[in-house]
Coordinates of C-alpha atoms and ligand atoms in Angstrom, one line a residue:
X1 CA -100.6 -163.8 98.0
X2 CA -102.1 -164.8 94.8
X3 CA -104.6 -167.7 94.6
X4 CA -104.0 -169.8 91.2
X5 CA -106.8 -171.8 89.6
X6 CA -105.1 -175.2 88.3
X7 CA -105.1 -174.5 84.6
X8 CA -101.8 -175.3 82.6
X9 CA -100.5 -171.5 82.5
X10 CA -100.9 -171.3 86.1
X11 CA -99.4 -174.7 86.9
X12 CA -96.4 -173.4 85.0
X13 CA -95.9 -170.3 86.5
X14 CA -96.3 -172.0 90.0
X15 CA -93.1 -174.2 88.5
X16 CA -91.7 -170.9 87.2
X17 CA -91.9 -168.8 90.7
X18 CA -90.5 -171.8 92.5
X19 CA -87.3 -172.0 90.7
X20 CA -87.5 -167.9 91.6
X21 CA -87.3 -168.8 95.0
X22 CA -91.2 -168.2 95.8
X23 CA -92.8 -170.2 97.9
X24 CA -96.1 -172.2 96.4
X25 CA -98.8 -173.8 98.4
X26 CA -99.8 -177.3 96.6
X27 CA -102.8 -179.3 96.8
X28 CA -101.6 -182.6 97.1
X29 CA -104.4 -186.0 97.5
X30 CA -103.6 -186.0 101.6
X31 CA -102.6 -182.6 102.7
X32 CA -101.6 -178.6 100.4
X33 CA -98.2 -178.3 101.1
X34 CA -96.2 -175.3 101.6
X35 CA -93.5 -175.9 98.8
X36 CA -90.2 -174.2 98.2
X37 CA -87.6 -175.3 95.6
X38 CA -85.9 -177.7 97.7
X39 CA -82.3 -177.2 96.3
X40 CA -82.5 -173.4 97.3
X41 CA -81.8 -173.0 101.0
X42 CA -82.9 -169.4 101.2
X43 CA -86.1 -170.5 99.7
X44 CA -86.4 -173.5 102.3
X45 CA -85.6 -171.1 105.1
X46 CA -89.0 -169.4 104.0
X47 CA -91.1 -172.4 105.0
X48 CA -89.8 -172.3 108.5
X49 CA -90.6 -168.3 109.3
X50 CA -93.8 -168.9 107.4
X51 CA -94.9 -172.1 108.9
X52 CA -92.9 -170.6 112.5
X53 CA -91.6 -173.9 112.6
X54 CA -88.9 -175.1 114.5
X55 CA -85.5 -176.1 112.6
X56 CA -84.9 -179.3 113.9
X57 CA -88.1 -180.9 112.1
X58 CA -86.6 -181.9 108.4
X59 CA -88.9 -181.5 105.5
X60 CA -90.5 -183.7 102.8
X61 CA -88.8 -183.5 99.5
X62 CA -91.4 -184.1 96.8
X63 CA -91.0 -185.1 93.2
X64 CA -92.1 -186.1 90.4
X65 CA -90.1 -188.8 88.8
X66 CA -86.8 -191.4 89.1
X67 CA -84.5 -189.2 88.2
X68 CA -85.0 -186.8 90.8
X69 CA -85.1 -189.3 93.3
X70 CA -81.8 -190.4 91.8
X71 CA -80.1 -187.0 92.3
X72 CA -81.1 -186.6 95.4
X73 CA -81.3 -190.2 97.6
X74 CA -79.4 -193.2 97.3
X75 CA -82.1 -196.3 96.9
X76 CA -80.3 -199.3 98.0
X77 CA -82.3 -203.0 98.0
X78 CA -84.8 -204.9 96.6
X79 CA -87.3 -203.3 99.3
X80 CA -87.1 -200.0 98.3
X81 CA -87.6 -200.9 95.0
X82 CA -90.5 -203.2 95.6
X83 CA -92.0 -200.0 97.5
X84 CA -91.6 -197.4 95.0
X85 CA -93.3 -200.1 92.2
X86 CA -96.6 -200.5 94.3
X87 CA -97.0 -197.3 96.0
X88 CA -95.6 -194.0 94.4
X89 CA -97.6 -191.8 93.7
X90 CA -99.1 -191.9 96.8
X91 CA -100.1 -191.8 100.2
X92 CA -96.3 -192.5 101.4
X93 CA -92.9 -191.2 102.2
X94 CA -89.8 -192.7 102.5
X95 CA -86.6 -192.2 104.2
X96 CA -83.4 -192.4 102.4
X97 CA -79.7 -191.6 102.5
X98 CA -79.5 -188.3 101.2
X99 CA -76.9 -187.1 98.7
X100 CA -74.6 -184.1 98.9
X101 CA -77.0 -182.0 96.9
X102 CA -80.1 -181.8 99.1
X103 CA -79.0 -179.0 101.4
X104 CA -78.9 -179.1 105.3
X105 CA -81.6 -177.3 105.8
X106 CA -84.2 -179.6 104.4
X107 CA -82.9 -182.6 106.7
X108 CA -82.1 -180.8 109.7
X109 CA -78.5 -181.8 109.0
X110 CA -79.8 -185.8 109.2
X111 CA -77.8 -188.0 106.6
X112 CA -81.8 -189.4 105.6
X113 CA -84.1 -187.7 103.4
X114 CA -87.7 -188.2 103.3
X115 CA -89.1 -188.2 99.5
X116 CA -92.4 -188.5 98.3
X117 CA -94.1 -188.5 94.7
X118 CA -97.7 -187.5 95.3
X119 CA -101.0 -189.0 93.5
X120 CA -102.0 -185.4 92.6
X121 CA -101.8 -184.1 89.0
X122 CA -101.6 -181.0 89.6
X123 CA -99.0 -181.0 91.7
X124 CA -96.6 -183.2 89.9
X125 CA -97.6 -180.6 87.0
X126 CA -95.9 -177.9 89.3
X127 CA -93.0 -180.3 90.5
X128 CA -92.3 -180.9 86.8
X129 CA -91.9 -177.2 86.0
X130 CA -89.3 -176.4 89.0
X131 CA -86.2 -177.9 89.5
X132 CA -88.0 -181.3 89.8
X133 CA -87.6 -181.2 93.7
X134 CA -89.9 -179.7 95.7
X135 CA -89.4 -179.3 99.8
X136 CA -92.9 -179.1 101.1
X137 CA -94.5 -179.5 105.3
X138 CA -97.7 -179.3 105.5
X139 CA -99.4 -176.0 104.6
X140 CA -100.2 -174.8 108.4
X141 CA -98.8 -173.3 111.6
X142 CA -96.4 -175.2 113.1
X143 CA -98.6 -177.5 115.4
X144 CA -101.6 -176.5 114.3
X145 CA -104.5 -178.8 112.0
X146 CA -103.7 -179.4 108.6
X147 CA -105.2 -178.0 105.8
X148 CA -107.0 -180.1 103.2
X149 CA -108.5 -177.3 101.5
X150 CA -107.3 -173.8 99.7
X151 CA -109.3 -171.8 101.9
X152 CA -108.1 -173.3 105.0
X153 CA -104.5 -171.9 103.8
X154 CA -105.8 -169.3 103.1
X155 CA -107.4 -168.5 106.8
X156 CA -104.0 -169.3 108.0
X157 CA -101.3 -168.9 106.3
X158 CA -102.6 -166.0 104.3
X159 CA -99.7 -163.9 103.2
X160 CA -96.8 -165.4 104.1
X161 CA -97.5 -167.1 101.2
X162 CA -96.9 -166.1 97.4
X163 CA -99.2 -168.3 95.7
X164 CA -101.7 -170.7 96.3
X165 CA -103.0 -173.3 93.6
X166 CA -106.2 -174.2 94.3
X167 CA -106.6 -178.2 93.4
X168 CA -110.1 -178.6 95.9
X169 CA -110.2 -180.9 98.8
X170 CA -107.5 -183.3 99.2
X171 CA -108.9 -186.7 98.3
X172 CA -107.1 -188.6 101.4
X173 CA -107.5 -186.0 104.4
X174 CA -104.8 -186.9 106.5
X175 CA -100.3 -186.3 106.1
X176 CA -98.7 -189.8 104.3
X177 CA -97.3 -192.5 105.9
X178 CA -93.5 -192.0 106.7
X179 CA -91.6 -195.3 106.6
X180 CA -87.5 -195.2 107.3
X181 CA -86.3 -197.4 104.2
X182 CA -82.3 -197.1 105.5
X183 CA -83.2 -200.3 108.0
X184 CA -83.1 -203.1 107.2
X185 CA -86.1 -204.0 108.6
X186 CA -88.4 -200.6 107.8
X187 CA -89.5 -198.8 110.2
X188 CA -93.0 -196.7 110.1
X189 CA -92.3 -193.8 112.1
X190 CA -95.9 -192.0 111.5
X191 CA -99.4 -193.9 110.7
X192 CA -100.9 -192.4 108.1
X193 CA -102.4 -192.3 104.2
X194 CA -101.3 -195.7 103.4
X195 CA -102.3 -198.5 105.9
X196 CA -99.1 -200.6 107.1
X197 CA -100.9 -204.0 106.1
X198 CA -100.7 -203.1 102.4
X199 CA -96.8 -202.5 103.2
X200 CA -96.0 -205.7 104.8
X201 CA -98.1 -207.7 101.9
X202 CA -95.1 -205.9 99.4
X203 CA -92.3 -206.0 101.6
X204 CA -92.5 -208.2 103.6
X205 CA -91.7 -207.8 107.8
X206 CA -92.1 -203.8 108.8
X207 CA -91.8 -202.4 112.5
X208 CA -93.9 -199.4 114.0
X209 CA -92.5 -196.7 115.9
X210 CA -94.5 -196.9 119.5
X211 CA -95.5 -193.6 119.9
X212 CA -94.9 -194.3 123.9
X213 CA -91.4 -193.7 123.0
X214 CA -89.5 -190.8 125.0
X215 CA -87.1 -190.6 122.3
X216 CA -88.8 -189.1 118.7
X217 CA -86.9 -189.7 115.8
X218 CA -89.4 -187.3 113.5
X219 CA -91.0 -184.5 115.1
X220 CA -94.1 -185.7 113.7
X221 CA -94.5 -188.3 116.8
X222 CA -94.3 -185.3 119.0
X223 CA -97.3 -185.6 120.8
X224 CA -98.8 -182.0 120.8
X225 CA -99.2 -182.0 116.8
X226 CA -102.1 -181.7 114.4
X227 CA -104.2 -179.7 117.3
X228 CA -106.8 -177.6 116.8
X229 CA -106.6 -173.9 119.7
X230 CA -109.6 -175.3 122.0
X231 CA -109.4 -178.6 123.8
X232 CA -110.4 -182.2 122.7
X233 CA -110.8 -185.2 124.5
X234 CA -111.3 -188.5 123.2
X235 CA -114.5 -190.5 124.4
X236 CA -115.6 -194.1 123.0
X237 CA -119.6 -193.1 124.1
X238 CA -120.5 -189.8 125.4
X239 CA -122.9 -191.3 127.1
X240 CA -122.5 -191.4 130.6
X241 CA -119.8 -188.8 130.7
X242 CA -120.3 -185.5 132.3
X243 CA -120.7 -183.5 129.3
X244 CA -119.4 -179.8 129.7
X245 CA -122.0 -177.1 128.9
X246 CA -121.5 -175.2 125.3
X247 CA -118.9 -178.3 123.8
X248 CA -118.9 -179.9 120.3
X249 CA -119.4 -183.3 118.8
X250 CA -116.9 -185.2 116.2
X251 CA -119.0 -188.3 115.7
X252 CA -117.1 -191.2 113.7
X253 CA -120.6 -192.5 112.2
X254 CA -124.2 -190.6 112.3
X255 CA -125.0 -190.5 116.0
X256 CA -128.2 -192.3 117.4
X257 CA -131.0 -190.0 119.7
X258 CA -130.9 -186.8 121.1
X259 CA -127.0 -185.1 121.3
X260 CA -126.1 -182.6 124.4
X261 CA -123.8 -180.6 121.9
X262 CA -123.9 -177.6 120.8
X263 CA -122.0 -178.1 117.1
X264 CA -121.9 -182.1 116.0
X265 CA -119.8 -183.0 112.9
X266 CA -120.1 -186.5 111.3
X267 CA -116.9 -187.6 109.6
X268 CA -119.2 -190.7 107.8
X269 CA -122.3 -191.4 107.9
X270 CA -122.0 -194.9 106.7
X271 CA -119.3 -195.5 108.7
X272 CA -116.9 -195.1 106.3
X273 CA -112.9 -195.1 107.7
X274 CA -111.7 -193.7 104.3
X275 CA -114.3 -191.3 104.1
X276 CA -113.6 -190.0 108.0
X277 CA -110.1 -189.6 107.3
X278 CA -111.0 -187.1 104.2
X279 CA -113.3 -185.4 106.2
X280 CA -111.2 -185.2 109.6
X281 CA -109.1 -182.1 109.4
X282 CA -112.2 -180.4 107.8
X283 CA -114.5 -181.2 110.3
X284 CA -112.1 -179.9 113.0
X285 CA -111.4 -176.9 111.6
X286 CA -115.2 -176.2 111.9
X287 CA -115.4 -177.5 115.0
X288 CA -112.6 -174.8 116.3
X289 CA -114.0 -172.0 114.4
X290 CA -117.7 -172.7 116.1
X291 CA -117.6 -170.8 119.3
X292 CA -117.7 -174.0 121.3
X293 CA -115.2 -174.3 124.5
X294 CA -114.3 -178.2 124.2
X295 CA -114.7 -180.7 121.2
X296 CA -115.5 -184.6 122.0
X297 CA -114.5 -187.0 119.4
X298 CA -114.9 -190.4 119.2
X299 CA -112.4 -193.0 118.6
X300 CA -112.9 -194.2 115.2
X301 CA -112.3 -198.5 114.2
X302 CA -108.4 -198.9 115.1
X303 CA -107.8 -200.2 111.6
X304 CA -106.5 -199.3 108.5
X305 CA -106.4 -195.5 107.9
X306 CA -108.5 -195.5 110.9
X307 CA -105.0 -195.9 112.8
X308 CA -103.8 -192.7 111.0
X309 CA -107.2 -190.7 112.0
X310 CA -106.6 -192.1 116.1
X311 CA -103.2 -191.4 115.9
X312 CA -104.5 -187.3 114.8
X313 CA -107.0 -187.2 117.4
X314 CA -104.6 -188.2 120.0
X315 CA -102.2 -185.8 119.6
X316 CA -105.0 -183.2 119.3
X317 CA -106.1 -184.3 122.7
X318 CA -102.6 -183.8 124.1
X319 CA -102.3 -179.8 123.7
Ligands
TXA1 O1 -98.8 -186.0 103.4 C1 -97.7 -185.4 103.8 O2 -96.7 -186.0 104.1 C2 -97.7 -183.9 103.7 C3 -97.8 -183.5 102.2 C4 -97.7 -182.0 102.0 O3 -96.9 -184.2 101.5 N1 -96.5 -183.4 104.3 C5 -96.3 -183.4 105.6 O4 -95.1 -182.8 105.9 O5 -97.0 -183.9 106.4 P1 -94.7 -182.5 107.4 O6 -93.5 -181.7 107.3 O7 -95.8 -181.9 108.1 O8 -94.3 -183.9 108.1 C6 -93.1 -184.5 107.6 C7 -92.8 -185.6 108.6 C8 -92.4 -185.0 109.9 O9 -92.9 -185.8 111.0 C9 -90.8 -185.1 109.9 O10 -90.3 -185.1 111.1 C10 -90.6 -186.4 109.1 O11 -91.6 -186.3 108.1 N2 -89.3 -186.4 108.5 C11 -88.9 -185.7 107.4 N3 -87.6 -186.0 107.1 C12 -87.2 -187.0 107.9 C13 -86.0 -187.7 108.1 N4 -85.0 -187.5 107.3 N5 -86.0 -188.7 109.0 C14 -87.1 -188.9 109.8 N6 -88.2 -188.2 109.7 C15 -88.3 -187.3 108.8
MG2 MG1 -97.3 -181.2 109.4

């Protein structure tokens, strides 16, 4: 594994190796991905035995401009449109039919793709020097907390990777909204990035995927995801709760008196929802690697990207 500092040489080289079938860890501004060429099965097949991820969960296809997206979704409707205009790059993926070309592999044999362009120039540096399409989960163990910095791929992917390109922390902190743009009323099937409210205010009337449902439609609503290896419970006050000796503290804002834990990480000291969310996978990853048993978090304000940082902590507390 070779770790690539984000200078233009590099950046072409990480679009060389990809069209060689490599596979390139990106920094994007939520999450690094773990990219293969997306049009190269054999490549894709890679993410999965690195990543030890099961087949049925499809993959993001990232890229870099229209006439990728053209070759590889068909974007029916004024919505979509609308939606690509005000959002991309950024914070959000979108589910599409998929053409013939994007191989089976990617979309778990689905007839949707999921496409994103991300807000990150050095990634969309990389995605213009490969084929222009760039299949990329998120750069961790199948289940396991997302990485928002090089060395955290680093610590666990390690070398079932071939290169890394170092871009520093992701900006956003937690995986993009996915919204299904084949209804005809969309439906957001993971909070994340981009806060639904913005959506509606462009489109119009959205629906939410309930994550009470039995029945997932992407494995991201599969509750045991995004978890760190020791337990987490979510608490709105510690106080008053039998706290259990030698545990850790994943405060949403700075925490007031005396704490009974034995590691505390603040995700804002202002109170900041935008700022928790960039800090959150960081702060748990710490918080796992701390020698405590059991991490408290709080719940953080149920609003805006707040929702995306709940919706984390909940599944985290559900391993
Ligand atoms: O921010 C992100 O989205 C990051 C960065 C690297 O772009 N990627 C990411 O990928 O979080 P991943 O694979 O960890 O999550 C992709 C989600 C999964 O929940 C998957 O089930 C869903 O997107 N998905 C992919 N294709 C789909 C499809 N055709 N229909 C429904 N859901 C799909
Ligand atoms: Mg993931």
């Amino acid at each position: 594994m070779k770790i690539l500092e984000p200078n233009l040489e590099n950046l072409k080289l990480a679009g060389e190796e990809l069209k060689n079938g490599k596979l390139v860890v990106i920094p994007t501004e939520t999450v690094y991905g773990l990219g293969a060429d997306a049009l190269n099965p054999t490549a894709v097949a890679n993410i999965f035995a690195a990543k030890k991820r099961p087949f049925f969960d499809p993959l993001i296809v990232h890229i870099a401009d229209r006439e990728t997206l053209e070759k590889i979704a068909i974007i029916e409707g004024e919505k979509a449109e609308k939606m690509i205009k005000a959002f991309w790059p950024g914070p959000i993926t979108m589910i599409f039919k998929k053409k013939e070309i994007v191989p089976d592999i990617v979309t778990s044999g689905l007839e949707s793709v999921a496409v994103r362009m991300p807000a990150n120039k050095f990634a969309l540096e990389v995605i213009r020097n490969s084929t222009g399409a760039v299949a990329a989960p998120s750069a961790n163990p199948f289940g396991y907390l997302s990485p928002t910095t090089a060395q955290h791929v680093i610590e666990q992917l390690g070398d079932s990777v071939d290169y890394i390109v170092d871009g520093g922390k992701c900006e956003v902190g937690v995986e993009s909204t996915v919204i299904d743009m084949t209804k005809e009323i969309p439906v957001v099937l993971r909070p994340g990035g981009l806060d639904p409210y913005l959506i509606e205010e462009v489109i119009g009337e959205i629906e939410i995927f309930d994550r009470t449902t039995l029945n997932p439609t992407a494995p991201g609503q599969l509750p045991n995801h995004y978890a760190p290896r020791i337990p987490l419970e979510i608490v709105d006050d510690w106080k008053g709760k039998e706290i259990v000796k030698n545990s850790g503290y994943l405060s949403f804002e700075f925490p007031e008196g005396k704490l009974p834990f034995d590691a505390v990480e603040i995700l804002s000291p202002c109170g900041s929802l935008v700022e928790a969310a960039a800090n959150l996978f960081e702060a748990l990853h710490r918080l796992d690697k701390s020698g405590v048993k059991k991490i408290y978090a709080q719940r953080v304000p149920d609003m805006g990207i707040g929702k995306a940082v709940n919706d984390r902590l909940y599944k985290a507390s559900k391993k």
